Amino acid sequence: NLLDRFLAAGARVVFVGYSSGLRGESGVVVPYPNHENHMHVRFPAR
């Protein structure tokens, strides 16, 4: 899925909705309010 692809590409933090059903490593996949229909992805600076 898209979350797995972001993580494989090196995402450092992904904010997802509490009820989105998306789960992952604590501190990397972070449940966040009002994100049930989208996610925010943070990559390290280059």
GROMACS .gro file of C-alpha atoms in nm:
model
   46
    1ASN     CA    1   0.000   0.000   0.000
    2LEU     CA    2   0.098   0.366  -0.014
    3LEU     CA    3   0.218   0.378   0.347
    4ASP     CA    4   0.456   0.087   0.284
    5ARG     CA    5   0.593   0.264  -0.024
    6PHE     CA    6   0.656   0.587   0.167
    7LEU     CA    7   0.837   0.394   0.442
    8ALA     CA    8   1.045   0.200   0.187
    9ALA     CA    9   1.140   0.532   0.024
   10GLY     CA   10   1.283   0.658   0.354
   11ALA     CA   11   1.002   0.854   0.516
   12ARG     CA   12   1.098   0.952   0.870
   13VAL     CA   13   0.746   1.038   0.992
   14VAL     CA   14   0.401   0.968   0.851
   15PHE     CA   15   0.095   1.123   1.016
   16VAL     CA   16  -0.221   0.913   0.975
   17GLY     CA   17  -0.575   0.928   1.113
   18TYR     CA   18  -0.665   0.745   1.432
   19SER     CA   19  -0.937   0.543   1.259
   20SER     CA   20  -0.755   0.498   0.925
   21GLY     CA   21  -0.644   0.147   1.020
   22LEU     CA   22  -0.285   0.228   0.921
   23ARG     CA   23  -0.022   0.108   1.166
   24GLY     CA   24   0.355   0.101   1.182
   25GLU     CA   25   0.660   0.162   1.393
   26SER     CA   26   0.595   0.392   1.690
   27GLY     CA   27   0.735   0.738   1.628
   28VAL     CA   28   0.740   0.682   1.253
   29VAL     CA   29   0.373   0.615   1.180
   30VAL     CA   30   0.203   0.867   1.408
   31PRO     CA   31  -0.174   0.880   1.468
   32TYR     CA   32  -0.293   1.240   1.431
   33PRO     CA   33  -0.635   1.410   1.459
   34ASN     CA   34  -0.837   1.485   1.144
   35HIS     CA   35  -0.620   1.276   0.910
   36GLU     CA   36  -0.867   0.993   0.836
   37ASN     CA   37  -0.873   1.065   0.461
   38HIS     CA   38  -0.512   1.171   0.399
   39MET     CA   39  -0.160   1.150   0.541
   40HIS     CA   40   0.135   1.383   0.578
   41VAL     CA   41   0.481   1.245   0.506
   42ARG     CA   42   0.814   1.386   0.623
   43PHE     CA   43   1.139   1.287   0.452
   44PRO     CA   44   1.488   1.375   0.578
   45ALA     CA   45   1.654   1.681   0.425
   46ARG     CA   46   1.901   1.612   0.148
   0.00000   0.00000   0.00000
